[in-house]
Coordinates of C-alpha atoms and ligand atoms in Angstrom, one line a residue:
X1 CA 0.0 0.0 0.0
X2 CA 1.5 3.3 -1.1
X3 CA 0.9 6.4 1.0
X4 CA -1.9 8.6 -0.4
X5 CA -3.4 12.1 -0.3
X6 CA -7.0 13.0 -0.9
X7 CA -8.3 16.5 -1.8
X8 CA -11.9 17.6 -1.4
X9 CA -12.6 20.7 -3.6
X10 CA -14.9 22.5 -3.5
X11 CA -16.2 21.9 0.0
X12 CA -19.9 22.0 -0.7
X13 CA -22.9 23.5 1.2
X14 CA -20.8 26.1 3.0
X15 CA -20.8 29.8 2.2
X16 CA -17.9 30.2 -0.2
X17 CA -15.2 27.7 -0.9
X18 CA -12.3 25.8 0.7
X19 CA -9.8 23.1 0.0
X20 CA -9.2 20.0 2.1
X21 CA -6.1 17.8 1.7
X22 CA -5.9 14.4 3.2
X23 CA -2.5 12.9 3.5
X24 CA -2.3 9.1 3.8
X25 CA 0.7 7.2 5.1
X26 CA 2.3 4.1 3.7
X27 CA -0.2 1.9 5.6
X28 CA -3.1 3.8 3.9
X29 CA -4.1 5.5 7.2
X30 CA -4.7 9.2 7.5
X31 CA -1.5 10.9 8.5
X32 CA -3.0 14.4 8.6
X33 CA -5.9 16.3 7.0
X34 CA -5.5 20.0 6.3
X35 CA -8.1 22.6 5.7
X36 CA -6.8 25.4 3.5
X37 CA -8.5 28.8 3.3
X38 CA -6.9 31.2 0.9
X39 CA -7.2 34.5 2.5
X40 CA -6.9 37.6 0.3
X41 CA -6.1 40.6 2.5
X42 CA -7.1 43.2 0.0
X43 CA -10.1 44.7 1.7
X44 CA -8.4 46.2 4.7
X45 CA -6.0 48.1 2.4
X46 CA -8.8 49.0 0.0
X47 CA -10.6 50.9 2.7
X48 CA -7.7 53.2 3.5
X49 CA -8.4 56.8 2.5
X50 CA -12.2 56.4 2.6
X51 CA -14.4 58.4 5.0
X52 CA -15.6 56.7 8.2
X53 CA -19.2 57.4 7.3
X54 CA -18.8 55.5 4.1
X55 CA -17.6 52.3 5.8
X56 CA -21.1 50.9 6.7
X57 CA -21.8 50.9 3.0
X58 CA -18.4 49.8 1.7
X59 CA -17.6 46.9 4.1
X60 CA -20.9 44.9 3.4
X61 CA -19.3 44.4 -0.1
X62 CA -16.7 42.1 1.6
X63 CA -19.4 39.5 1.5
X64 CA -22.7 38.8 -0.2
X65 CA -23.6 36.2 2.6
X66 CA -23.4 38.4 5.7
X67 CA -23.5 42.0 4.6
X68 CA -25.8 42.9 7.5
X69 CA -23.2 41.8 10.0
X70 CA -20.5 44.0 8.4
X71 CA -23.0 46.9 8.1
X72 CA -23.7 46.9 11.8
X73 CA -20.2 46.2 13.1
X74 CA -18.9 49.0 10.8
X75 CA -21.6 51.4 12.1
X76 CA -20.5 50.6 15.7
X77 CA -16.9 51.2 14.8
X78 CA -18.1 54.5 13.2
X79 CA -19.9 55.5 16.4
X80 CA -16.7 55.2 18.3
X81 CA -14.5 57.0 15.7
X82 CA -17.1 59.9 15.4
X83 CA -17.6 59.9 19.2
X84 CA -21.3 59.8 18.6
X85 CA -23.2 57.3 20.8
X86 CA -26.5 56.4 19.1
X87 CA -29.7 57.3 20.9
X88 CA -31.4 54.2 22.6
X89 CA -34.1 53.9 19.9
X90 CA -31.4 53.6 17.2
X91 CA -29.6 50.8 19.0
X92 CA -32.9 49.0 19.4
X93 CA -33.6 49.2 15.7
X94 CA -30.1 48.1 14.8
X95 CA -30.4 45.2 17.1
X96 CA -33.8 44.3 15.5
X97 CA -32.1 44.2 12.1
X98 CA -29.4 42.0 13.6
X99 CA -32.0 39.6 15.0
X100 CA -33.5 39.4 11.5
X101 CA -30.1 38.4 10.2
X102 CA -29.6 35.8 12.9
X103 CA -32.9 34.2 12.2
X104 CA -32.5 34.0 8.5
X105 CA -28.9 32.9 8.6
X106 CA -29.3 30.2 11.3
X107 CA -32.6 29.0 9.8
X108 CA -31.1 28.6 6.4
X109 CA -28.0 26.9 7.7
X110 CA -29.9 24.3 9.7
X111 CA -32.6 23.4 7.2
X112 CA -30.8 24.0 3.8
X113 CA -27.1 23.6 4.4
X114 CA -26.8 21.1 7.3
X115 CA -30.3 19.6 6.8
X116 CA -29.4 17.4 3.8
X117 CA -26.8 15.5 5.9
X118 CA -29.1 15.2 9.0
X119 CA -32.4 14.6 7.3
X120 CA -31.3 12.5 4.3
X121 CA -28.1 11.0 5.7
X122 CA -24.3 11.5 5.3
X123 CA -24.3 8.5 3.0
X124 CA -27.3 9.3 0.8
X125 CA -26.9 9.9 -2.9
X126 CA -25.0 13.2 -3.4
X127 CA -27.1 14.0 -6.4
X128 CA -30.1 14.6 -4.2
X129 CA -28.3 15.3 -0.9
X130 CA -29.3 18.9 -1.1
X131 CA -32.3 21.2 -0.8
X132 CA -33.9 19.6 -3.8
X133 CA -33.7 16.2 -2.2
X134 CA -35.1 17.7 1.0
X135 CA -38.0 19.2 -0.8
X136 CA -38.9 15.8 -2.3
X137 CA -38.5 14.0 1.0
X138 CA -40.3 16.6 3.1
X139 CA -42.1 19.3 1.1
X140 CA -44.0 20.7 4.2
X141 CA -40.9 21.2 6.2
X142 CA -39.1 22.7 3.3
X143 CA -41.8 25.3 2.8
X144 CA -41.7 26.1 6.5
X145 CA -38.0 26.6 6.3
X146 CA -38.3 28.9 3.4
X147 CA -40.9 31.0 5.4
X148 CA -38.6 31.1 8.4
X149 CA -35.8 32.6 6.3
X150 CA -38.2 35.0 4.7
X151 CA -39.4 36.3 8.0
X152 CA -35.8 37.2 9.0
X153 CA -35.1 38.7 5.5
X154 CA -38.3 40.8 5.7
X155 CA -37.1 42.4 9.0
X156 CA -33.9 43.3 7.3
X157 CA -35.7 44.7 4.3
X158 CA -38.3 46.6 6.4
X159 CA -35.5 48.5 8.1
X160 CA -32.8 48.6 5.4
X161 CA -34.9 49.0 2.3
X162 CA -33.7 45.7 0.8
X163 CA -32.7 42.2 1.8
X164 CA -29.0 42.5 1.2
X165 CA -26.6 45.5 1.4
X166 CA -29.0 47.5 3.6
X167 CA -29.0 51.3 3.7
X168 CA -29.8 51.9 7.4
X169 CA -27.1 52.3 10.0
X170 CA -24.8 55.4 10.0
X171 CA -22.3 56.5 12.6
X172 CA -24.4 57.9 15.5
X173 CA -27.6 56.0 14.7
X174 CA -29.9 54.9 11.9
X175 CA -31.6 56.8 9.1
X176 CA -35.1 55.5 9.4
X177 CA -37.6 55.0 12.2
X178 CA -40.1 52.1 12.4
X179 CA -43.8 52.5 11.7
X180 CA -46.6 50.7 13.6
X181 CA -47.8 49.0 10.4
X182 CA -44.3 47.6 9.9
X183 CA -44.2 46.2 13.4
X184 CA -47.6 44.6 12.9
X185 CA -46.4 43.0 9.6
X186 CA -43.4 41.4 11.4
X187 CA -45.5 40.2 14.4
X188 CA -48.0 38.5 12.0
X189 CA -45.3 35.9 11.2
X190 CA -44.1 35.5 14.8
X191 CA -46.0 32.4 15.9
X192 CA -45.2 30.4 12.7
X193 CA -41.5 31.4 13.1
X194 CA -41.4 30.1 16.7
X195 CA -43.2 26.9 15.7
X196 CA -40.8 26.2 12.8
X197 CA -37.7 26.7 15.0
X198 CA -39.2 24.4 17.6
X199 CA -39.7 21.8 14.9
X200 CA -36.1 22.2 14.0
X201 CA -35.1 21.7 17.6
X202 CA -37.1 18.5 17.8
X203 CA -35.4 17.3 14.6
X204 CA -31.9 17.9 15.9
X205 CA -32.6 16.3 19.3
X206 CA -34.2 13.2 17.7
X207 CA -31.3 13.0 15.3
X208 CA -28.8 13.3 18.1
X209 CA -30.5 10.6 20.1
X210 CA -30.4 8.3 17.1
X211 CA -26.8 9.1 16.2
X212 CA -25.1 9.3 19.6
X213 CA -22.1 7.4 18.4
X214 CA -21.5 10.0 15.7
X215 CA -22.0 12.9 18.1
X216 CA -19.4 11.4 20.5
X217 CA -16.7 10.7 17.9
X218 CA -17.2 13.5 15.4
X219 CA -14.8 16.3 16.1
X220 CA -14.8 16.3 19.9
X221 CA -11.9 18.2 21.4
X222 CA -11.2 20.8 24.1
X223 CA -10.7 24.6 23.4
X224 CA -11.6 27.8 25.0
X225 CA -14.9 29.6 24.1
X226 CA -15.2 33.3 23.1
X227 CA -18.1 35.7 22.7
X228 CA -20.2 38.6 23.9
X229 CA -22.2 38.4 27.1
X230 CA -24.3 40.9 29.1
X231 CA -23.3 41.9 32.7
X232 CA -25.0 38.7 34.0
X233 CA -23.1 36.5 31.6
X234 CA -26.3 35.9 29.6
X235 CA -26.1 35.5 25.8
X236 CA -25.6 38.8 24.0
X237 CA -25.3 39.3 20.2
X238 CA -25.2 43.0 19.7
X239 CA -23.4 44.7 22.7
X240 CA -21.9 43.8 26.0
X241 CA -18.4 42.6 26.9
X242 CA -16.3 39.8 25.5
X243 CA -16.0 36.8 27.8
X244 CA -13.5 34.0 27.3
X245 CA -13.7 30.7 29.2
X246 CA -11.1 27.9 29.2
X247 CA -11.6 24.3 28.3
X248 CA -12.6 23.6 31.9
X249 CA -15.5 26.1 31.6
X250 CA -13.9 28.6 34.0
X251 CA -13.7 32.3 33.1
X252 CA -10.3 33.4 31.9
X253 CA -11.2 37.0 30.9
X254 CA -14.1 39.4 30.6
X255 CA -13.2 42.7 28.8
X256 CA -14.4 45.6 26.8
X257 CA -14.4 44.7 23.1
X258 CA -12.4 47.7 22.2
X259 CA -9.5 46.2 24.2
X260 CA -9.4 43.0 22.1
X261 CA -5.7 43.6 21.0
X262 CA -4.6 43.2 24.6
X263 CA -6.0 39.7 24.7
X264 CA -5.8 38.2 21.2
X265 CA -2.9 37.6 18.8
X266 CA -2.9 35.9 15.4
X267 CA -0.7 33.0 14.6
X268 CA 0.5 32.2 11.1
X269 CA 1.0 28.7 9.6
X270 CA 2.8 28.2 6.3
X271 CA 0.1 26.0 4.9
X272 CA -2.8 28.4 5.4
X273 CA -3.3 32.0 4.4
X274 CA -5.9 32.5 7.0
X275 CA -4.5 33.5 10.4
X276 CA -5.2 31.6 13.7
X277 CA -6.3 33.9 16.5
X278 CA -5.5 32.8 20.1
X279 CA -5.6 34.1 23.6
X280 CA -2.2 35.7 24.2
X281 CA -1.7 34.7 27.8
X282 CA -2.0 31.0 27.0
X283 CA 0.0 31.2 23.7
X284 CA -0.6 29.2 20.6
X285 CA -2.1 26.6 20.3
X286 CA -3.0 26.3 24.0
X287 CA -4.9 29.6 23.7
X288 CA -7.2 28.6 20.8
X289 CA -10.9 29.1 21.2
X290 CA -14.2 28.6 19.4
X291 CA -16.8 31.2 18.5
X292 CA -20.2 31.0 16.9
X293 CA -23.2 29.2 18.4
X294 CA -21.2 26.5 20.3
X295 CA -18.7 29.1 21.6
X296 CA -21.5 31.5 22.7
X297 CA -23.7 29.0 24.5
X298 CA -20.7 27.5 26.3
X299 CA -19.9 31.0 27.3
X300 CA -23.4 32.0 28.4
X301 CA -24.9 31.1 31.8
X302 CA -28.4 32.0 30.7
X303 CA -30.5 33.5 27.9
X304 CA -32.8 36.5 28.5
X305 CA -35.8 35.0 26.6
X306 CA -37.9 32.2 28.2
X307 CA -38.2 29.6 25.5
X308 CA -34.5 29.7 24.5
X309 CA -33.5 29.8 28.2
X310 CA -35.4 26.6 28.8
X311 CA -33.7 25.0 25.9
X312 CA -30.3 26.2 27.1
X313 CA -30.8 24.1 30.3
X314 CA -31.1 21.0 28.1
X315 CA -28.0 22.0 26.2
X316 CA -26.1 22.6 29.5
X317 CA -27.2 19.2 30.8
X318 CA -25.3 17.5 27.9
X319 CA -22.1 18.0 29.9
X320 CA -23.0 19.3 33.3
X321 CA -20.6 22.0 34.6
X322 CA -18.4 21.7 31.6
X323 CA -18.4 23.1 28.0
X324 CA -20.1 21.0 25.3
X325 CA -17.2 20.0 23.0
X326 CA -19.0 18.1 20.2
X327 CA -18.7 19.7 16.8
X328 CA -22.1 18.3 15.8
X329 CA -23.8 20.2 18.6
X330 CA -23.1 23.4 16.7
X331 CA -26.3 22.6 15.0
X332 CA -28.3 22.3 18.2
X333 CA -26.7 25.5 19.6
X334 CA -27.5 27.3 16.4
X335 CA -31.2 26.6 16.7
X336 CA -31.3 27.6 20.3
X337 CA -29.8 31.0 19.2
X338 CA -32.3 31.2 16.4
X339 CA -35.1 30.8 19.0
X340 CA -33.6 33.5 21.1
X341 CA -33.3 35.9 18.2
X342 CA -36.9 35.3 17.2
X343 CA -38.2 35.8 20.8
X344 CA -36.0 38.9 21.1
X345 CA -37.5 40.4 18.0
X346 CA -40.8 40.5 19.9
X347 CA -39.1 42.0 23.0
X348 CA -37.7 44.8 20.8
X349 CA -41.0 45.4 19.0
X350 CA -42.8 45.7 22.4
X351 CA -40.3 48.2 23.7
X352 CA -41.9 51.6 24.3
X353 CA -39.0 53.4 22.4
X354 CA -39.3 51.3 19.2
X355 CA -41.3 53.9 17.3
X356 CA -39.2 56.9 18.5
X357 CA -37.8 59.2 15.9
X358 CA -34.9 60.1 18.1
X359 CA -32.6 57.9 16.0
X360 CA -29.5 59.9 15.2
X361 CA -26.9 61.6 17.3
X362 CA -25.4 64.4 15.2
X363 CA -23.0 65.7 17.9
X364 CA -19.5 64.5 17.0
X365 CA -16.4 64.2 19.1
X366 CA -13.9 62.6 16.7
X367 CA -11.5 60.0 18.1
X368 CA -8.3 58.6 16.5
X369 CA -9.6 55.1 16.5
X370 CA -12.7 53.0 17.2
X371 CA -13.7 49.4 17.5
X372 CA -17.1 47.9 16.6
X373 CA -17.9 44.3 17.7
X374 CA -21.0 42.2 17.2
X375 CA -21.8 38.5 17.3
X376 CA -22.4 37.7 13.7
X377 CA -24.3 34.5 13.1
X378 CA -21.0 32.7 12.6
X379 CA -19.2 34.3 15.6
X380 CA -17.5 37.4 16.9
X381 CA -16.9 40.1 14.2
X382 CA -14.4 42.8 14.9
X383 CA -14.1 46.1 12.9
X384 CA -11.3 48.4 14.0
X385 CA -10.7 51.7 12.3
X386 CA -8.0 54.3 12.8
X387 CA -8.9 57.8 11.3
X388 CA -7.5 61.3 11.1
X389 CA -9.3 64.3 12.6
X390 CA -11.5 64.7 9.5
X391 CA -12.7 61.1 9.7
X392 CA -10.6 59.8 6.9
X393 CA -9.6 56.1 7.4
X394 CA -5.8 55.6 7.9
X395 CA -5.9 51.9 8.8
X396 CA -8.4 49.0 9.2
X397 CA -8.2 45.7 11.0
X398 CA -11.0 43.2 10.6
X399 CA -11.2 39.8 12.4
X400 CA -14.1 37.7 11.0
X401 CA -15.8 34.8 12.7
X402 CA -14.3 32.3 10.4
X403 CA -10.8 33.5 11.4
X404 CA -11.5 32.9 15.1
X405 CA -12.7 29.4 14.2
X406 CA -9.9 28.6 11.9
X407 CA -8.0 26.4 14.3
X408 CA -11.1 24.5 15.4
X409 CA -12.2 23.9 11.8
X410 CA -8.7 22.5 10.9
X411 CA -8.7 20.3 14.1
X412 CA -12.2 19.1 13.3
X413 CA -11.3 18.2 9.7
X414 CA -8.2 16.3 10.9
X415 CA -10.1 14.5 13.7
X416 CA -13.0 13.5 11.5
X417 CA -10.7 12.3 8.7
X418 CA -8.7 10.1 11.2
X419 CA -11.9 8.8 12.8
X420 CA -13.8 7.8 9.7
X421 CA -11.3 7.1 7.0
X422 CA -9.7 3.9 8.3
X423 CA -9.6 1.4 5.5
X424 CA -8.4 1.3 2.0
X425 CA -11.9 1.9 0.7
X426 CA -12.6 5.7 0.7
X427 CA -16.2 6.2 -0.4
X428 CA -18.0 9.5 -1.0
X429 CA -20.0 9.3 2.3
X430 CA -16.7 9.4 4.3
X431 CA -15.5 12.4 2.4
X432 CA -18.8 14.1 2.9
X433 CA -18.3 13.6 6.7
X434 CA -15.0 15.4 6.5
X435 CA -16.7 18.3 4.6
X436 CA -19.5 18.2 7.3
X437 CA -16.8 19.0 9.9
X438 CA -16.2 22.3 8.2
X439 CA -19.9 22.9 7.5
X440 CA -20.9 22.5 11.1
X441 CA -19.1 25.8 11.9
X442 CA -21.0 27.5 9.1
X443 CA -17.8 29.3 7.9
X444 CA -18.2 32.3 5.7
X445 CA -15.3 31.9 3.4
X446 CA -16.4 34.9 1.4
X447 CA -15.7 36.9 4.5
X448 CA -12.4 35.4 5.5
X449 CA -11.1 35.4 2.0
X450 CA -12.5 38.9 1.4
X451 CA -13.3 37.7 -2.1
X452 CA -16.0 39.0 -4.3
X453 CA -18.1 36.1 -5.3
X454 CA -17.1 32.5 -5.0
X455 CA -13.5 31.3 -4.7
X456 CA -12.8 27.8 -6.1
X457 CA -11.7 25.3 -3.6
X458 CA -11.0 21.3 -3.5
X459 CA -10.6 17.4 -1.5
X460 CA -7.3 15.9 -2.5
X461 CA -5.7 12.6 -1.5
X462 CA -2.0 12.5 -1.7
X463 CA 0.5 9.8 -0.8
X464 CA 3.6 10.0 1.3
X465 CA 5.5 11.0 -1.9
X466 CA 3.1 13.9 -2.5
X467 CA 1.6 12.1 -5.5
X468 CA -2.0 12.9 -6.2
X469 CA -4.1 9.8 -5.9
X470 CA -7.7 11.2 -6.1
X471 CA -9.4 14.5 -6.4
X472 CA -13.0 15.2 -5.5
X473 CA -14.6 18.2 -7.2
X474 CA -18.3 19.0 -6.9
X475 CA -19.8 22.2 -8.3
Ligands
LIG501 MG1 -7.5 41.4 10.1
LIG502 NI1 -19.5 36.8 5.2

């Protein structure tokens, strides 16, 4: 048996593209599996010289998948640079838009991107292991999933004028108030939204019960966990402080997002263009951590909405007193957050300030730099701008969710490849599991690569002499 290497390209049903290389040894076992994300650093440079108030409209162009997240993080960084704290009603409306984005993104990921593996099976025919196959297998559920996503998108469109690339948030606030008829239109879809998310939760819990063996051997490893929380350590997606816990579940840090550079550094590996953020005090790789739904729920002691908080108790019971380490539980955590976001939409719409027209702070007190942080659907998103006294951008640093999760995705790919690819026969369903290890994190490779449109990616198998044995390409 000659040592081999497998490449999966493109990794399918994730947002954007990646390449996986599986290197086999002389015995035909997996030596190591690599996830390569080709980061193109152009965007940070491209923004230099632009005005800070333009940034909420330029940075959503980083990505057609999560423009709302960049729009809002950018506006928050702009608030800080302009020294213009938004009035409370403006923050409520921004957060409402953010909740719309969480619902549509999480809903789509669960039902349309992860759903085919869970509902049709990792080993089902790849020709129909997609949303078309889902529609054939379960037309009712597919329609509900489409409506769920639409509800989130309509919230974004109501506030931002359109479903993607919204025109809404500006440094100091937002440019449009909410009308009572708009609130009523959103609330009309509330009950169905909650019911669909609860159906999803039942699906993932039933699936987990039937696939406990997979859950417990698919990408299970210790890391830290990172994300925003409120002062009570409850889940927070729009404001609050960053909390970091260790693999044992104990708090390592809790700090103002603007101080992130005191706590995080980025490691570079020669086989990946995407950097690997880690907690400075523990060093690399001891200080690596996970973000996104699993990171946030491990980090949160409670949730401020009742239905999601009840579900969080079940999540916490999976590993009492300790973080939940199973990569496949990302899907469960994602739906719990989706439930929170939907419930929180109602809280925001019931707020007495929600129709206020006091939505823009025009008093400016310019600062040399500003940081805007939000919890995007995929994890913590950091925008950091340095500007001159006129508000012209001198320098930009962005850390996107997929960057924070880079180490964890690479580890999950390696772990899943070693666990599942054991014999000389390497069939498609095994390779699909390796891809699913990436997919569980819902990476936004458009963001991390700062590419416009899709970047081609691959799965390659190579032997110990680096000879290509097999390539998997699916378009
Ligand atoms: Mg950066
Ligand atoms: Ni993105």
